[in-house]
Every structure is written in structure tokens, then in C-alpha cells.
Short mmCIF file of C-alpha atoms in Angstrom, two decimals:
data_model
loop_
_atom_site.label_atom_id
_atom_site.label_comp_id
_atom_site.label_asym_id
_atom_site.label_seq_id
_atom_site.Cartn_x
_atom_site.Cartn_y
_atom_site.Cartn_z
CA ILE A 1 11.09 19.11 0.50
CA GLY A 2 8.70 18.28 -2.14
CA MET A 3 6.34 14.94 -1.72
CA VAL A 4 4.38 13.02 -3.61
CA PRO A 5 2.43 10.26 -2.87
CA LYS A 6 0.32 7.87 -4.79
CA GLY A 7 -3.21 9.48 -3.84
CA ALA A 8 -4.78 12.22 -2.10
CA THR A 9 -7.96 11.30 -0.20
CA GLN A 10 -7.21 7.56 1.61
CA THR A 11 -6.83 7.83 5.41
CA PHE A 12 -3.29 6.21 4.75
CA TRP A 13 -2.15 9.23 2.43
CA LEU A 14 -3.64 11.80 4.98
CA ALA A 15 -1.61 10.16 7.81
CA VAL A 16 1.54 10.21 5.68
CA HIS A 17 1.21 13.65 5.40
CA GLU A 18 0.82 14.27 9.27
CA GLY A 19 3.86 12.46 9.67
CA ALA A 20 6.00 14.25 6.77
CA LEU A 21 4.72 17.66 8.33
CA LYS A 22 5.88 17.05 11.81
CA ALA A 23 9.12 15.99 10.44
CA ALA A 24 9.36 19.25 8.26
CA ASP A 25 8.36 21.15 11.30
CA GLU A 26 11.26 19.07 13.56
CA ASN A 27 14.04 19.71 10.55
CA GLY A 28 13.17 23.45 9.75
CA VAL A 29 12.24 22.76 6.10
CA GLU A 30 9.45 23.49 4.47
CA LEU A 31 7.10 20.78 2.77
CA VAL A 32 5.41 20.87 -0.66
CA TRP A 33 2.75 18.31 -0.79
CA ASN A 34 1.00 17.33 -4.27
CA ALA A 35 -0.64 14.08 -5.25
CA PRO A 36 -2.93 12.86 -8.22
CA ALA A 37 -6.39 12.72 -7.56
CA GLN A 38 -6.47 8.77 -8.27
CA GLU A 39 -4.08 6.17 -7.19
CA SER A 40 -3.80 4.27 -10.56
CA ASP A 41 -2.77 7.61 -12.89
CA ARG A 42 0.56 6.92 -13.66
CA SER A 43 1.04 10.17 -15.88
CA ARG A 44 -0.52 12.46 -13.47
CA GLN A 45 2.07 11.26 -10.80
CA ILE A 46 5.00 11.91 -13.46
CA ALA A 47 3.77 15.18 -14.15
CA ILE A 48 3.32 16.12 -10.89
CA VAL A 49 7.21 15.29 -10.37
CA ASP A 50 7.97 17.30 -13.42
CA SER A 51 6.52 20.60 -11.70
CA MET A 52 8.18 19.77 -8.38
CA ILE A 53 12.02 19.44 -10.41
CA ASN A 54 10.79 22.95 -12.39
CA LEU A 55 9.72 24.55 -9.09
CA GLY A 56 13.41 23.87 -7.71
CA VAL A 57 12.71 21.85 -4.41
CA ASP A 58 15.96 21.04 -2.95
CA ALA A 59 14.71 17.07 -2.53
CA LEU A 60 11.73 15.19 -3.24
CA ALA A 61 10.16 12.06 -1.53
CA LEU A 62 8.23 9.41 -3.75
CA ALA A 63 5.65 6.79 -3.31
CA PRO A 64 5.67 5.84 -7.15
CA VAL A 65 2.49 4.71 -8.74
CA ASP A 66 4.90 2.45 -11.04
CA ARG A 67 7.82 0.90 -10.05
CA SER A 68 9.18 1.51 -13.94
CA ALA A 69 7.01 4.13 -15.05
CA LEU A 70 8.35 7.00 -12.79
CA VAL A 71 12.00 5.96 -13.09
CA ASN A 72 12.97 8.48 -16.06
CA VAL A 73 11.47 11.60 -14.05
CA VAL A 74 13.02 10.48 -10.87
CA ASN A 75 16.38 10.59 -12.80
CA ARG A 76 15.80 13.55 -14.32
CA ALA A 77 15.36 14.90 -10.48
CA ILE A 78 18.64 13.61 -9.76
CA ASP A 79 20.33 14.56 -12.58
CA ARG A 80 19.54 18.26 -11.34
CA GLY A 81 21.16 17.61 -8.18
CA ILE A 82 17.67 16.92 -6.16
CA PRO A 83 18.13 13.78 -4.09
CA VAL A 84 15.19 11.65 -4.12
CA ALA A 85 14.09 9.04 -1.23
CA ILE A 86 11.18 6.70 -2.07
CA PHE A 87 8.26 5.64 0.40
CA ASP A 88 5.78 2.98 0.44
CA SER A 89 6.39 1.22 -2.85
CA THR A 90 9.89 0.41 -4.26
CA LEU A 91 11.62 1.91 -7.67
CA ASP A 92 13.56 0.16 -9.97
CA SER A 93 16.69 2.46 -9.33
CA ASN A 94 19.53 2.24 -7.50
CA ARG A 95 20.62 6.08 -7.43
CA ILE A 96 18.02 6.87 -4.66
CA VAL A 97 18.75 8.32 -1.19
CA SER A 98 16.84 6.17 1.12
CA PHE A 99 13.68 3.62 0.90
CA VAL A 100 11.24 4.13 3.41
CA ALA A 101 8.69 1.64 3.63
CA THR A 102 6.59 -1.10 5.30
CA ASP A 103 8.23 -4.55 4.99
CA ASN A 104 5.07 -5.97 2.35
CA ARG A 105 6.34 -9.16 1.61
CA GLU A 106 6.26 -9.55 5.03
CA GLY A 107 3.14 -8.08 5.67
CA GLY A 108 1.59 -10.52 3.00
CA ARG A 109 2.90 -13.36 4.77
CA THR A 110 1.21 -12.14 8.00
CA ALA A 111 -2.06 -12.08 6.03
CA ALA A 112 -1.76 -15.63 4.56
CA ARG A 113 -1.00 -17.26 8.47
CA ARG A 114 -3.99 -15.46 9.74
CA LEU A 115 -5.93 -16.45 6.57
CA GLY A 116 -4.91 -20.20 6.37
CA THR A 117 -5.02 -20.61 10.21
CA SER A 118 -8.30 -19.45 10.20
CA LEU A 119 -9.55 -21.71 7.62
CA ASN A 120 -7.77 -24.87 9.24
CA GLY A 121 -5.66 -25.11 6.13
CA LYS A 122 -8.58 -26.09 4.01
CA GLY A 123 -10.52 -24.13 1.05
CA SER A 124 -10.14 -22.02 -1.86
CA VAL A 125 -9.11 -18.10 -1.38
CA ALA A 126 -8.89 -15.29 -3.37
CA ILE A 127 -6.74 -12.15 -3.80
CA VAL A 128 -8.23 -8.78 -4.59
CA ASP A 129 -5.20 -6.75 -5.46
CA ASP A 130 -4.55 -3.17 -6.65
CA MET A 131 -2.83 -2.94 -10.13
CA PRO A 132 0.10 -4.49 -12.19
CA GLY A 133 3.15 -2.40 -11.55
CA SER A 134 2.34 -1.42 -7.92
CA ALA A 135 5.35 -2.59 -6.07
CA SER A 136 4.06 -2.44 -2.92
CA THR A 137 1.10 -4.69 -3.73
CA THR A 138 2.79 -6.84 -5.73
CA GLU A 139 4.92 -7.50 -2.82
CA ARG A 140 2.06 -8.14 -0.87
CA VAL A 141 0.72 -10.97 -3.01
CA ASN A 142 4.06 -12.63 -3.34
CA GLY A 143 4.28 -12.88 0.53
CA PHE A 144 0.85 -14.29 0.63
CA GLN A 145 0.98 -16.73 -2.07
CA GLU A 146 4.37 -18.16 -0.89
CA GLU A 147 3.37 -18.33 2.48
CA MET A 148 0.23 -20.27 1.40
CA ARG A 149 2.29 -22.65 -0.71
CA SER A 150 4.65 -23.21 2.61
CA LYS A 151 2.50 -23.54 5.16
CA PHE A 152 -1.25 -24.22 3.74
CA PRO A 153 -0.69 -26.26 0.62
CA ALA A 154 -4.31 -28.07 0.67
CA ILE A 155 -5.83 -24.22 0.28
CA GLU A 156 -6.32 -23.06 -3.44
CA VAL A 157 -5.26 -19.54 -4.24
CA LEU A 158 -7.36 -18.23 -7.10
CA PRO A 159 -5.78 -16.33 -9.86
CA VAL A 160 -5.44 -12.59 -9.00
CA GLN A 161 -7.86 -9.92 -9.54
CA TYR A 162 -6.85 -6.36 -9.97
CA VAL A 163 -9.04 -3.39 -9.22
CA MET A 164 -7.18 -0.48 -9.78
CA ALA A 165 -7.20 1.00 -6.29
CA ASP A 166 -11.25 1.48 -7.17
CA ARG A 167 -13.29 0.24 -4.24
CA ALA A 168 -16.47 0.03 -6.63
CA LYS A 169 -14.70 -2.22 -8.76
CA ALA A 170 -13.14 -4.13 -5.80
CA ARG A 171 -16.77 -4.65 -4.53
CA ALA A 172 -18.05 -5.76 -8.11
CA VAL A 173 -15.39 -7.81 -8.23
CA THR A 174 -15.91 -9.60 -5.07
CA GLU A 175 -19.37 -10.03 -5.71
CA ASN A 176 -18.26 -11.87 -8.94
CA LEU A 177 -15.94 -14.19 -7.17
CA LEU A 178 -18.47 -15.06 -4.60
CA THR A 179 -20.84 -15.88 -7.74
CA ALA A 180 -18.13 -18.01 -9.40
CA HIS A 181 -17.05 -19.68 -6.81
CA ALA A 182 -19.82 -20.85 -4.30
CA ASP A 183 -17.24 -22.46 -1.70
CA LEU A 184 -14.81 -19.73 -1.71
CA ALA A 185 -13.40 -19.80 1.87
CA GLY A 186 -11.55 -16.35 2.28
CA LEU A 187 -10.08 -13.35 0.53
CA PHE A 188 -7.36 -11.43 0.62
CA ALA A 189 -7.56 -7.72 -0.01
CA ASP A 190 -4.27 -6.01 -0.38
CA HIS A 191 -4.72 -2.16 0.21
CA GLU A 192 -7.92 0.13 1.94
CA ASN A 193 -9.80 0.33 -1.31
CA ALA A 194 -9.91 -2.98 -2.02
CA ALA A 195 -10.70 -4.12 1.73
CA ILE A 196 -13.89 -1.76 1.74
CA GLY A 197 -14.74 -2.84 -1.46
CA SER A 198 -14.62 -6.42 -0.62
CA ALA A 199 -16.06 -5.56 3.04
CA LEU A 200 -19.45 -3.74 1.32
CA ALA A 201 -19.61 -7.04 -1.05
CA LEU A 202 -19.71 -9.54 1.73
CA SER A 203 -22.04 -7.48 3.94
CA ALA A 204 -24.65 -6.67 1.13
CA ARG A 205 -25.07 -10.59 0.48
CA GLY A 206 -24.96 -11.04 4.47
CA GLN A 207 -22.10 -13.83 3.73
CA ARG A 208 -20.12 -13.99 6.94
CA ASN A 209 -18.88 -17.75 5.96
CA VAL A 210 -16.03 -15.83 3.74
CA ARG A 211 -13.17 -14.67 5.98
CA LEU A 212 -11.86 -11.70 4.82
CA VAL A 213 -7.92 -10.43 5.64
CA GLY A 214 -7.57 -6.83 4.60
CA PHE A 215 -4.55 -4.47 4.53
CA ASP A 216 -4.49 -0.83 5.92
CA ASN A 217 -6.38 0.94 8.56
CA SER A 218 -9.39 3.27 8.45
CA GLU A 219 -12.42 4.26 10.69
CA GLN A 220 -14.55 2.45 7.87
CA LEU A 221 -12.06 -0.45 8.16
CA ARG A 222 -12.40 -0.76 11.83
CA GLN A 223 -16.21 -0.65 11.68
CA TYR A 224 -16.42 -3.79 9.27
CA LEU A 225 -13.81 -5.27 11.72
CA ASN A 226 -15.96 -4.54 14.45
CA GLU A 227 -19.15 -5.78 12.80
CA GLY A 228 -17.75 -8.95 11.82
CA TRP A 229 -17.33 -8.41 8.19
CA ILE A 230 -13.57 -8.09 7.82
CA ASP A 231 -11.77 -10.85 10.06
CA SER A 232 -8.58 -8.92 10.62
CA LEU A 233 -6.11 -5.90 9.17
CA VAL A 234 -2.47 -6.07 8.43
CA VAL A 235 -2.17 -2.49 9.68
CA GLN A 236 0.60 -0.17 8.45
CA ASN A 237 2.75 2.96 10.38
CA PRO A 238 1.77 5.60 7.73
CA GLU A 239 2.62 8.49 10.02
CA LYS A 240 6.21 6.80 10.75
CA MET A 241 6.28 6.13 6.95
CA GLY A 242 5.89 10.03 5.93
CA HIS A 243 8.24 11.39 8.98
CA GLU A 244 11.30 9.47 8.15
CA ALA A 245 10.80 9.85 4.28
CA VAL A 246 11.16 13.69 5.30
CA ARG A 247 13.70 13.05 8.26
CA VAL A 248 16.29 11.51 5.71
CA LEU A 249 16.01 14.02 3.08
CA ALA A 250 16.85 16.79 5.89
CA VAL A 251 19.73 14.71 6.88
CA LYS A 252 20.85 14.54 3.38
CA LEU A 253 20.38 18.33 2.62
CA ASN A 254 22.55 18.80 5.92
CA GLY A 255 25.74 17.11 4.50
CA GLY A 256 24.65 13.60 6.48
CA THR A 257 24.13 10.10 5.26
CA PRO A 258 20.96 8.76 6.11
CA GLU A 259 19.78 5.34 6.20
CA ARG A 260 19.60 3.27 3.06
CA VAL A 261 16.53 1.01 4.11
CA ILE A 262 13.97 1.88 6.70
CA ASP A 263 11.14 -0.65 7.84
CA THR A 264 8.44 1.29 9.23
CA GLY A 265 6.75 -2.13 10.29
CA SER A 266 3.13 -3.47 10.48
CA THR A 267 0.89 -5.00 13.19
CA LEU A 268 -2.08 -7.47 12.32
CA LEU A 269 -5.17 -6.02 14.13
CA THR A 270 -8.04 -8.23 15.25
CA LYS A 271 -11.43 -7.24 16.78
#
């Protein structure tokens, strides 16, 4: 089973890998793992999937960097008789075996409820997002915006800022937001690098008055949470995600019919 996540080095993908290896061992399959160095690198991810097809993997698990850009290469795999499971972030295709992911829209709503409540329903907030085309983070943003409009109409949500999964860019974007909006009350940073970059900006300026709700989990994020630079984190279950993505493909290869959609859950983590 070939497995292609969005990135190679983030804590999230390392945990996905651990879960995938466990499922491979349990189901007697070999896992072939390869990832682009940069999470925003669509062309590299397409090339990796192509190499998996040429290698002759029996099945493929993919976390697409872009919901539309990866469709053609996935169709090539399926046309070769390779079943494909999509995990973490959706793909614009109805030909896949299973979709294994967090309910990202609900995760965004969770972040909005936490931030809106902590701000007593007042003030302006900004969203530090990954990149256009990333389905998982787009769902988080949509859920966040919907919940804010519905439950906290007095809170102003500023236009989305994209950082291309780059924590240095996230820090710079956050610093620009703090400069441009002196009354900024809150931030929603919707993935690991965005949350780390935003926390770096707040800690460098000593601005504890801005509430930051992040997404994902790592040692560095928990440190910022304990120090008070991050208010809370919406935490996924990446190990389960990796495990289930491999398991459903093993079921398919053994002639079974795996679940079409698997929600791997999320939790709000506070200090």
C-alpha cells in the first residue's frame, strides 16, 4: 500500500505514519511512504503519486494538497486498477474507496465557539489559513465563519490571510495584522504551522491580550498553550487517521467493502 501525505516533517504527519505502520503490521501489508518536502507543493505530490503508480502498488492512500489538482493522477491510478483511499483532506472525486478524516467543518465551529465565548461576543478576529485549494483547512474556515455569523454576530471576522503552510510567513502575517488592527481581539490559526507562527508573533510582542485558538497538536504548540500564548487547540487524531486509511484499503484488497466515510474525531485542548 502506497501512502502519500501532504508533508514529511510536521508532528501531525509523523503521527499519521505511526498509525499507518501499525495497521500495515496488523493486516500483513507493506507500507510504502513518500511525501513532498513542502505542504504547498502540488506538482511534487503529483509526481510522487505517479511514481507509486509506476512502482505498481496494490492500493494507494492520499492526503491531497489540492482537492482538484490531484484528481487526474488519482484517476490514472484507479484506471490502472489501484483502489484509492483519501485521508485528511477531501478530493473532488466519487471514485474513491473511502474518505478518512476529521470533521473539519465541525472543528472550525468548535474554534469559533471557544473564541467567541472567550471574547464575550465582541471585537474583531482574524483567520490565518493554509492555502487556497486545501480542502481540510477551507472546511475549517467555513465552519468558523458560519458559527461566528450564527452565534456571535457582533464579532467582526477580517478577511482570510493565507500563509502556504509556512510558519515564518504565518508569523509575518500575524505581525502585520497586529500592526494594522490595533484593536485585534482574537486569532484562529487553522493548522500547525499557522498556529506556531502566530504564537511566535504574539510572544515576540508580548501581546497576551489577543486570544489565539489554533488547530493541531505538537510539543511546541503545547508549550505555547502552557505559557498562555495560545488559548486553546482543536486537536485531531492523526494516528487513528493513518491507521484507518491503511485498514480500509486492506479490507478492499481482501475482497471486503470498507466504510465509505470515517470521522476520526477532534477534541478542544485547553491548559
